[in-house]
mmCIF file of C-alpha atoms in Angstrom:
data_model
loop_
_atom_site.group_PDB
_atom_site.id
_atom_site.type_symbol
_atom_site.label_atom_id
_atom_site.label_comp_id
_atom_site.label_asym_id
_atom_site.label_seq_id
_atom_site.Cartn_x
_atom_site.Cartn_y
_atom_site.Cartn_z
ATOM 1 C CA UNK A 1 72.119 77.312 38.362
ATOM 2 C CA UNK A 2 70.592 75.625 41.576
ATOM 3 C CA UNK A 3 69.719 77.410 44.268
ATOM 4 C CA UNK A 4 68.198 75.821 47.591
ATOM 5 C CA UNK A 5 67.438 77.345 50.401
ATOM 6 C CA UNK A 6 67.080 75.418 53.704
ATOM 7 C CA UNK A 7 64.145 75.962 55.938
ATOM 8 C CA UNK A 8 61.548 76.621 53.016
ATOM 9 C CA UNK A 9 63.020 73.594 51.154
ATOM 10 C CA UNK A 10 62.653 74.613 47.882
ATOM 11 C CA UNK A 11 64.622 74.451 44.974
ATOM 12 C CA UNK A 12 65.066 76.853 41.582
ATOM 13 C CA UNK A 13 66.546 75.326 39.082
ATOM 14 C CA UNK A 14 67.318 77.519 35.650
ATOM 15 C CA UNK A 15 68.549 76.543 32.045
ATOM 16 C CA UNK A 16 70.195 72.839 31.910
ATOM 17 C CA UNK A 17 70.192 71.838 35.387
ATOM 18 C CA UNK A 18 66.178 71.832 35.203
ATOM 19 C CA UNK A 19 65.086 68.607 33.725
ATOM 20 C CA UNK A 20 67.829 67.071 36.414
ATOM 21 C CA UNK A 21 66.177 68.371 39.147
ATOM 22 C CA UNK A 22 63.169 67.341 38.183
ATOM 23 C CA UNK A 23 64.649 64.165 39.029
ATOM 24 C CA UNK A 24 66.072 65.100 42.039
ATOM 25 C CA UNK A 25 62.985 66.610 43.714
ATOM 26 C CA UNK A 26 61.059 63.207 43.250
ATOM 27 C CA UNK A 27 63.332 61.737 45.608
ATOM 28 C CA UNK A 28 64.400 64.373 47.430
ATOM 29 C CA UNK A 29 60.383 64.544 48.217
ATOM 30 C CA UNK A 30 60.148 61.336 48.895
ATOM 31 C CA UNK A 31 63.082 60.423 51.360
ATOM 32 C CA UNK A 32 64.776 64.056 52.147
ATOM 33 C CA UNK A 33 67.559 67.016 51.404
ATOM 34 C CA UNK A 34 70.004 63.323 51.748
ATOM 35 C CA UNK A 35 69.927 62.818 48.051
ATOM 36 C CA UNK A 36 70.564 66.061 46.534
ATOM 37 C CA UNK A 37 73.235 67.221 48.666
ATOM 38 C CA UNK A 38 74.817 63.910 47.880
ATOM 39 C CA UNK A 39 74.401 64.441 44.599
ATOM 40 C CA UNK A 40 76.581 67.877 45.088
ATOM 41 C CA UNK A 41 79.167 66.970 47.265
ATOM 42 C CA UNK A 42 79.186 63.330 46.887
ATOM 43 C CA UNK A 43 82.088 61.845 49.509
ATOM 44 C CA UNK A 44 82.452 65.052 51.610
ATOM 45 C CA UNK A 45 78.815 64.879 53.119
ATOM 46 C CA UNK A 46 78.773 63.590 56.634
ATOM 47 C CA UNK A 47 77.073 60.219 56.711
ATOM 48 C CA UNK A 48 73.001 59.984 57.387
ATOM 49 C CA UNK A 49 73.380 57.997 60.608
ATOM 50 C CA UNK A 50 72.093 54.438 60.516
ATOM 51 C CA UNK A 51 70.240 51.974 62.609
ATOM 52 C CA UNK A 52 72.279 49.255 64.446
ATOM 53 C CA UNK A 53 69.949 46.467 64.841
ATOM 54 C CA UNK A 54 71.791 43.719 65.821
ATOM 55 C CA UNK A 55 75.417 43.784 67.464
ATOM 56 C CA UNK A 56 77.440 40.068 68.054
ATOM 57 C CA UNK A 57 80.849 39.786 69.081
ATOM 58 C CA UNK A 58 83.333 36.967 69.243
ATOM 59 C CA UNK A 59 86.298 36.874 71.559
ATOM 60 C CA UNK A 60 89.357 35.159 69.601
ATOM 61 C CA UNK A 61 92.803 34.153 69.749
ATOM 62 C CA UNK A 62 95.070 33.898 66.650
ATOM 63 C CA UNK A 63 97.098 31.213 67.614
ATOM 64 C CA UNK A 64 99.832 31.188 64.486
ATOM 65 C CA UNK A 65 100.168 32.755 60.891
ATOM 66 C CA UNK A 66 102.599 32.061 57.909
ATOM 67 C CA UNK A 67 104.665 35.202 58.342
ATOM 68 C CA UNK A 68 104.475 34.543 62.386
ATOM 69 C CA UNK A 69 104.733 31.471 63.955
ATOM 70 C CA UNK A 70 103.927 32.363 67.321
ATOM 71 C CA UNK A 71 101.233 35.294 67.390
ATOM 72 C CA UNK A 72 99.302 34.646 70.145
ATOM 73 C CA UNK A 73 96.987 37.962 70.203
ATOM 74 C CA UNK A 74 93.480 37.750 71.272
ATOM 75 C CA UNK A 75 91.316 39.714 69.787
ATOM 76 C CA UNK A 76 87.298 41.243 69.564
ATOM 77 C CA UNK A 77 85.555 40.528 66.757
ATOM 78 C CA UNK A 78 82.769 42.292 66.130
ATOM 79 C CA UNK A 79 79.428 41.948 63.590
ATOM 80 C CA UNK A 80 77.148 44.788 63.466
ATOM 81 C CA UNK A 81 73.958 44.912 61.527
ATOM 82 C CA UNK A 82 72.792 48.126 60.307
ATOM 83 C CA UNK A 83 69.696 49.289 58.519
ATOM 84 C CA UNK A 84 70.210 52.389 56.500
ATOM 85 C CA UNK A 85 67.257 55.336 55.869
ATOM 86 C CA UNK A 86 65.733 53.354 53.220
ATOM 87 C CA UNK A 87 65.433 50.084 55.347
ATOM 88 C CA UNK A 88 68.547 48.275 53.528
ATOM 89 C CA UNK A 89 70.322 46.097 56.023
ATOM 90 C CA UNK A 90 74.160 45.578 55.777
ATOM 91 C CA UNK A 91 76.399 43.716 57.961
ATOM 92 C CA UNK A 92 79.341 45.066 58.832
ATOM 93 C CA UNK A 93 82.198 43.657 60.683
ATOM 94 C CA UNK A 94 85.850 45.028 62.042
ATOM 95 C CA UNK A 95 88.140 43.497 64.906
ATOM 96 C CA UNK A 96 89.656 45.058 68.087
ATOM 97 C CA UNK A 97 92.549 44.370 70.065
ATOM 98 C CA UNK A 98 92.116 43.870 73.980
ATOM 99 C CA UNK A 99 93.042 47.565 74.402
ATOM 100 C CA UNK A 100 90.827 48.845 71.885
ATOM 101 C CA UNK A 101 87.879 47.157 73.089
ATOM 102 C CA UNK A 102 88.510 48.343 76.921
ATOM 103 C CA UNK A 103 88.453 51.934 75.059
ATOM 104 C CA UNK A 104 85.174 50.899 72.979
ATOM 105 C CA UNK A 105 83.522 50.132 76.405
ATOM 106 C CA UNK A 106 84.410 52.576 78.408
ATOM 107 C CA UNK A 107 82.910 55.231 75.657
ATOM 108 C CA UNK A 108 80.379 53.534 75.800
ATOM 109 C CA UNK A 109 79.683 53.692 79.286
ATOM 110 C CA UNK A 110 80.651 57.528 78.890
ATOM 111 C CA UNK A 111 77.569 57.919 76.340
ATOM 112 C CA UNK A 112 75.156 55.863 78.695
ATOM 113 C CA UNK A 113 76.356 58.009 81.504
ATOM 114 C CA UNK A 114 75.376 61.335 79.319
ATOM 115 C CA UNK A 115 72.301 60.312 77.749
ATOM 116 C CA UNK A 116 70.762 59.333 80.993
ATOM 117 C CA UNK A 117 71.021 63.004 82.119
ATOM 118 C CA UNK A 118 70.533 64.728 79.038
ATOM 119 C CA UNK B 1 136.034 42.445 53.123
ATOM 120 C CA UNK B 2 135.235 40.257 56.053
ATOM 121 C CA UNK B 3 136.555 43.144 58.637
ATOM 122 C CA UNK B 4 133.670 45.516 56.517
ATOM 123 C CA UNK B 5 130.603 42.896 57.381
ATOM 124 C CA UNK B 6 132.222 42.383 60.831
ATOM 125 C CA UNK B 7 131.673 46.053 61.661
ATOM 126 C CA UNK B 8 128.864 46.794 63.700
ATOM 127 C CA UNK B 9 128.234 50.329 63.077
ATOM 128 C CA UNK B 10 126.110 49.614 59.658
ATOM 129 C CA UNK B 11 123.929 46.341 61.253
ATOM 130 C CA UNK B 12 122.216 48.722 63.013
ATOM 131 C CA UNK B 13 120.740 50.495 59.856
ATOM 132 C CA UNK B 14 120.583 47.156 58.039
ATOM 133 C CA UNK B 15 118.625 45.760 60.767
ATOM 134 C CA UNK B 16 116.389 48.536 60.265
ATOM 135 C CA UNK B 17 115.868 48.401 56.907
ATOM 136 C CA UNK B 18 115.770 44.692 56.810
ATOM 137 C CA UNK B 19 112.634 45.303 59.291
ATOM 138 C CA UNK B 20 111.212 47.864 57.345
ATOM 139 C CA UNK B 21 111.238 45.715 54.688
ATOM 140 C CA UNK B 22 110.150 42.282 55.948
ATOM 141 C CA UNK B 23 107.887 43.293 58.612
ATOM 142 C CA UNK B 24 106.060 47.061 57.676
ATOM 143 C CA UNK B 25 105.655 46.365 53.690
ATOM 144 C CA UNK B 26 107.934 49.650 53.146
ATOM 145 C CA UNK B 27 108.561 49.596 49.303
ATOM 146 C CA UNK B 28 111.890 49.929 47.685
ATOM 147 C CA UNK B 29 114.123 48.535 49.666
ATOM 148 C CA UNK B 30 116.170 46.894 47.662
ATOM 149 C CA UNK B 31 119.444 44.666 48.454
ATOM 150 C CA UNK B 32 121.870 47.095 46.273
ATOM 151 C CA UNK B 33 119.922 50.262 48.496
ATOM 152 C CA UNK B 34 121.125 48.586 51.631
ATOM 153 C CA UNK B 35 124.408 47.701 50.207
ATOM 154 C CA UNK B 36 125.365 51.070 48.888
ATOM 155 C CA UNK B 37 123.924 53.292 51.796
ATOM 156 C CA UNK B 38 125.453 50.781 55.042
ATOM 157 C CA UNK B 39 128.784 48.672 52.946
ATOM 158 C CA UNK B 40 129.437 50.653 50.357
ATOM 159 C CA UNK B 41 132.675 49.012 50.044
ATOM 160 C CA UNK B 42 131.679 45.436 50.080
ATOM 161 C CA UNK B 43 131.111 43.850 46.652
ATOM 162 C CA UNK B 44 127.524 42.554 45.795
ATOM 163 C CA UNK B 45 128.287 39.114 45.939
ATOM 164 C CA UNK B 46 129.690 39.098 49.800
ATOM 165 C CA UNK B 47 126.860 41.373 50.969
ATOM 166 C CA UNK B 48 124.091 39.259 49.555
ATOM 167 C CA UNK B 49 124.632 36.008 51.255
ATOM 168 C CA UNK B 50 125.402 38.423 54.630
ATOM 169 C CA UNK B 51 122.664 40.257 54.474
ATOM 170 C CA UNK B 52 120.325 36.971 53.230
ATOM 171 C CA UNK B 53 121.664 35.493 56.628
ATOM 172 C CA UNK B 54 120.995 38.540 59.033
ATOM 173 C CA UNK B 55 117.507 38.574 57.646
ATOM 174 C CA UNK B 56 116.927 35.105 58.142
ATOM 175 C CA UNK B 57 118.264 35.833 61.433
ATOM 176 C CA UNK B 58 115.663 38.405 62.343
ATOM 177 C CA UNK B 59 112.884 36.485 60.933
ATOM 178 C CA UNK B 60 113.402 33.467 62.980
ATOM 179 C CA UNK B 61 113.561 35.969 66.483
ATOM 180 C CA UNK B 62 110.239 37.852 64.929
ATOM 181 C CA UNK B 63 108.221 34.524 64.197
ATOM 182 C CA UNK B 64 108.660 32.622 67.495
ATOM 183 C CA UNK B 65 108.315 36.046 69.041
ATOM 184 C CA UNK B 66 111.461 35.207 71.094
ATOM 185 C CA UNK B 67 111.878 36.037 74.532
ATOM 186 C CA UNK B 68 114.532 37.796 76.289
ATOM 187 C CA UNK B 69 116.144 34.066 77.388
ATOM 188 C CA UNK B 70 114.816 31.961 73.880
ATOM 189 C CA UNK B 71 116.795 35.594 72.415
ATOM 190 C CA UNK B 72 119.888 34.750 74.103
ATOM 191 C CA UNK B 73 119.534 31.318 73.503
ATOM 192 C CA UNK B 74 119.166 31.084 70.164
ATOM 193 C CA UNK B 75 121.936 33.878 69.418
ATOM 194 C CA UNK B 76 124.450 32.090 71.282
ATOM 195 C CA UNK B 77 124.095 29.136 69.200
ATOM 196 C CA UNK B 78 124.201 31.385 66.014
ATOM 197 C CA UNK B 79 127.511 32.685 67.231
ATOM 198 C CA UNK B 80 128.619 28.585 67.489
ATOM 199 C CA UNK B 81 127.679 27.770 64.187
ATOM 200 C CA UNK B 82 129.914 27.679 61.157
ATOM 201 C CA UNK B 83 129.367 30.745 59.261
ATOM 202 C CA UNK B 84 127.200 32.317 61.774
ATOM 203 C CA UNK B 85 127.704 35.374 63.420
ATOM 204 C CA UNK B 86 130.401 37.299 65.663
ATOM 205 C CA UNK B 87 129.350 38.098 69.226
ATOM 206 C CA UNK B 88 129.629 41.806 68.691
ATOM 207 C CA UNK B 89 126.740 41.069 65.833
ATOM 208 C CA UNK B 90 124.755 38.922 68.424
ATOM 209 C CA UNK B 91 124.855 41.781 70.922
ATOM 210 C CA UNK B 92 123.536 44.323 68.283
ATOM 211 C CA UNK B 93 120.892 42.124 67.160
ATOM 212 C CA UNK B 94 120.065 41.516 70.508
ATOM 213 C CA UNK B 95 119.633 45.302 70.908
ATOM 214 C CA UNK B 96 117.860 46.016 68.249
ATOM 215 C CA UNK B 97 115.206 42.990 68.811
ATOM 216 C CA UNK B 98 114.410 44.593 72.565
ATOM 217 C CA UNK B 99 114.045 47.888 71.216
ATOM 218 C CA UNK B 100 111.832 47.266 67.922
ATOM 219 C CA UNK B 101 109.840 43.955 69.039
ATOM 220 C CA UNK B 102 106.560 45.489 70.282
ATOM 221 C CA UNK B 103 106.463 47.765 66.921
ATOM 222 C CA UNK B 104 107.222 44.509 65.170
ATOM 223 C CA UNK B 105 105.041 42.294 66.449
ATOM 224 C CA UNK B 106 102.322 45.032 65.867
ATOM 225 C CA UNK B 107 103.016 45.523 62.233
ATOM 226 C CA UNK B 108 102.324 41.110 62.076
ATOM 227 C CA UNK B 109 99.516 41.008 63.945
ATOM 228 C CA UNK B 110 97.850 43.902 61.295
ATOM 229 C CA UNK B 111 99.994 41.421 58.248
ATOM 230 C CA UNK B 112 97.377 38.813 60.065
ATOM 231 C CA UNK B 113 94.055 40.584 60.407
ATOM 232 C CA UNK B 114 92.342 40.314 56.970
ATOM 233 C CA UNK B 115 88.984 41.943 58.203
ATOM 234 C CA UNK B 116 88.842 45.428 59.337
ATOM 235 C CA UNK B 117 90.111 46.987 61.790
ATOM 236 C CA UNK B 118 89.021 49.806 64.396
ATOM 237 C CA UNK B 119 90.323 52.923 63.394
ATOM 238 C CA UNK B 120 88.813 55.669 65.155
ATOM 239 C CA UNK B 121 85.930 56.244 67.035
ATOM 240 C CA UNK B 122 84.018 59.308 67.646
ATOM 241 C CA UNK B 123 80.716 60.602 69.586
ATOM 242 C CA UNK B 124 78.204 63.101 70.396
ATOM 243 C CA UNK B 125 74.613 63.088 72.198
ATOM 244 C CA UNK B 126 71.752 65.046 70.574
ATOM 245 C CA UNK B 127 68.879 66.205 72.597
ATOM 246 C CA UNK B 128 66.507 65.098 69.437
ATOM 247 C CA UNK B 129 63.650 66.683 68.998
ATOM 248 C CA UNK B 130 60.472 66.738 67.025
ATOM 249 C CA UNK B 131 58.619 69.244 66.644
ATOM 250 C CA UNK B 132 56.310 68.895 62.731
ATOM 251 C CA UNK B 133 53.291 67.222 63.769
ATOM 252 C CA UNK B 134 53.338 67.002 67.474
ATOM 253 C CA UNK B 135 54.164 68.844 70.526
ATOM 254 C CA UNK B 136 58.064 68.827 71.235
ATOM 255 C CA UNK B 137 59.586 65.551 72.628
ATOM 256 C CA UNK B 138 63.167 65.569 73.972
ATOM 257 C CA UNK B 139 64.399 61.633 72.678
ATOM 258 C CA UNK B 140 68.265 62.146 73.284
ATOM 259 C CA UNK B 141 70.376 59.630 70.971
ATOM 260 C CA UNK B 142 73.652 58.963 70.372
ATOM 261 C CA UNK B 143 75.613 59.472 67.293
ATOM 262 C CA UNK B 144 78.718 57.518 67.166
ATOM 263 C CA UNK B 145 81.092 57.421 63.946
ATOM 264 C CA UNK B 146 83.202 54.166 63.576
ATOM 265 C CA UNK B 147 86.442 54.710 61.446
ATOM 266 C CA UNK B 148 87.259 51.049 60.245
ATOM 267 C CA UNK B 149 89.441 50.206 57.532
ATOM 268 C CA UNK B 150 91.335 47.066 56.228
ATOM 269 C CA UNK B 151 94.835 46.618 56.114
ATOM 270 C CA UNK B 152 96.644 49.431 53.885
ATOM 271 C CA UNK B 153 93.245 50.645 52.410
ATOM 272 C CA UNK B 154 91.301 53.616 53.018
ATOM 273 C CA UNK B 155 89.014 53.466 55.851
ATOM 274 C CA UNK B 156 85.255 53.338 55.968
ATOM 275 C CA UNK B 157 83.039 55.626 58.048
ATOM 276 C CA UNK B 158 79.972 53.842 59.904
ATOM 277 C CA UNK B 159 77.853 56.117 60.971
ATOM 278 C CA UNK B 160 74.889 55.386 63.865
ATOM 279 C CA UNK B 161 72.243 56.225 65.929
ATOM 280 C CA UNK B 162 71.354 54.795 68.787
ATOM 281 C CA UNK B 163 68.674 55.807 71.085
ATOM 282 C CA UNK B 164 68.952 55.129 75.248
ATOM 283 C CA UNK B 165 67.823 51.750 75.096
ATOM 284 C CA UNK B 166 70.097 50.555 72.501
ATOM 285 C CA UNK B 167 72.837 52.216 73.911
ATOM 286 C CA UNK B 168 72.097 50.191 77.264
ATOM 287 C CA UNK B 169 71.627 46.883 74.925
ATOM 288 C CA UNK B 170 74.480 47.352 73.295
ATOM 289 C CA UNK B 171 76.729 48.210 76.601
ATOM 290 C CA UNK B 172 75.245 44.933 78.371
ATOM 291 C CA UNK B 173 76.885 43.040 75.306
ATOM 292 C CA UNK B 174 79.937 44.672 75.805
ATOM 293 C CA UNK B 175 80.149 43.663 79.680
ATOM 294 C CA UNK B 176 79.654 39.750 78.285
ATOM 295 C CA UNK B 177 82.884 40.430 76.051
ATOM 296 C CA UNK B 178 84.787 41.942 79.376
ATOM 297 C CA UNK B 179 83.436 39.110 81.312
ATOM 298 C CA UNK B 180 84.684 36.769 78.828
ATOM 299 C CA UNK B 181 87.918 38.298 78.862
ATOM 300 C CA UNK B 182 88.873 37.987 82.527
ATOM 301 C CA UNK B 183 87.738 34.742 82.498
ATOM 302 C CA UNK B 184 88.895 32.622 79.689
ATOM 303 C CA UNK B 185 91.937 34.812 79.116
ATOM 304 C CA UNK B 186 95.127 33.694 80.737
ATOM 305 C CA UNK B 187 97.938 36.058 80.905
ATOM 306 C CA UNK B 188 99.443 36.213 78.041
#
């Protein structure tokens, strides 16, 4: 049985979950409540947010593919580099269409508007 | 069984499924489905070579991306040719292309795109603050979860944090992009 309560952060662990926990606690010491609620609901937890600390784009055009001779779509790629709670950097990169990235920027500009006044 | 192929009322549907087929990866759609559900009364051996042409057909329009003129262009001439099609057929084809091409075109441009792509975006602004050690301190941030995923798998969430200065760095990157959009980007 595992019982935590939030705010006092501690943990009571009886019978065979005890030796696990000892495990757990280390860590859960040492960088947060992150590991041990991942450790009980895995997938379902919302994300710990991460850094961005470097953001390139590249404005394209796909001229021609095998199953499409004439595609002609420009597009917005994107490379993001993200550091993670434990200092791990990943690079992570997705593409837009033209319409998506006018809807990426103006967000954007929503969220600068906000945090300015918040 | 010529008068069977020659009707129009099944090309429709066999447009359709030859689409859903060719161009949106739908599984299943087999030659004796389309055969059985749009000509049930043609024999296997007429409705392959028919149906083998009408796909071709379709293919050809969907890979130059034909216009409205190149459309009728092109049709005409298939309507000319020995063994090509009737002019009733041309006119339903032509349909079908003006209705379905944008949806088309869509579903080959995401055939084409072999990183990810944007899924979903969402956002919120925290008033963060601290309050262990030191006095509180109001740092607002942004959280902002990216949906991305690669064609037909499941997507990945990214999630960040930015505070107001990366938000700001991060927005005068995005006015380069829209710069270099209005400039090097003719009208396509």
């Amino acid at each position: 049985m595992v019982k935590a309560t939030t705010g006092t952060a501690q943990i009571h662990a009886e019978g065979e979950y005890a030796p696990l926990l000892d495990v757990w606690s280390d860590r859960y010491r040492q960088e947060g409540w992150h590991y041990l609620l991942e450790a009980i609901f895995g997938d379902q937890l919302p994300h710990t947010p991460e850094l961005l600390i470097d953001f390139q784009w590249k404005l394209g055009m796909a001229v021609s593919s095998d199953s499409c001779r004439s595609l002609k779509y420009p597009y917005v790629a994107v490379m993001l580099k993200v550091a993670d709670h434990s200092g791990q950097v990943k690079n992570k990169s997705f593409e837009m269409t033209i319409p998506q990235f006018q809807n990426f920027y103006r967000q954007f500009k929503e969220i600068a508007a906000i945090i300015e006044t918040v | 069984m010529a008068g069977e192929l020659e009707s129009c009322k099944p090309l429709s549907g066999l447009l359709s499924g030859l689409a859903q087929d060719a161009f949106y990866g739908h599984p299943g759609i087999t030659e004796e489905l389309l055969r059985s559900q749009l000509y049930p009364d043609v024999p296997i051996e007429e409705f392959r070579p028919f149906q083998a042409k009408m796909r071709g057909i379709l293919k050809s329009i969907a890979s130059a991306d034909m216009d409205f003129n190149q459309l009728e262009a092109f049709l005409t001439a298939q309507t000319k040719k020995q063994g090509g099609i009737t002019s009733d057929q041309a006119a339903v084809i032509s349909k079908f292309w003006k209705s379905h091409k944008t949806k088309i075109r869509e579903s080959l441009m995401n055939q084409s795109r072999w990183d990810s792509g944007l899924r979903g975006l969402s956002w919120r602004v925290d008033g963060k603050s601290q309050s262990r050690h030191s006095a509180e301190i109001h740092t607002p941030v942004a959280i902002m979860e990216l949906e991305i995923g690669k064609s037909g798998q499941e997507s990945e969430f990214l999630c960040l944090e930015f505070d107001e200065i990366k938000v700001n760095q991060v927005l005068k990157k995005l006015s380069e992009v829209e710069e270099s959009i209005s400039t090097l980007m003719q009208p396509v």
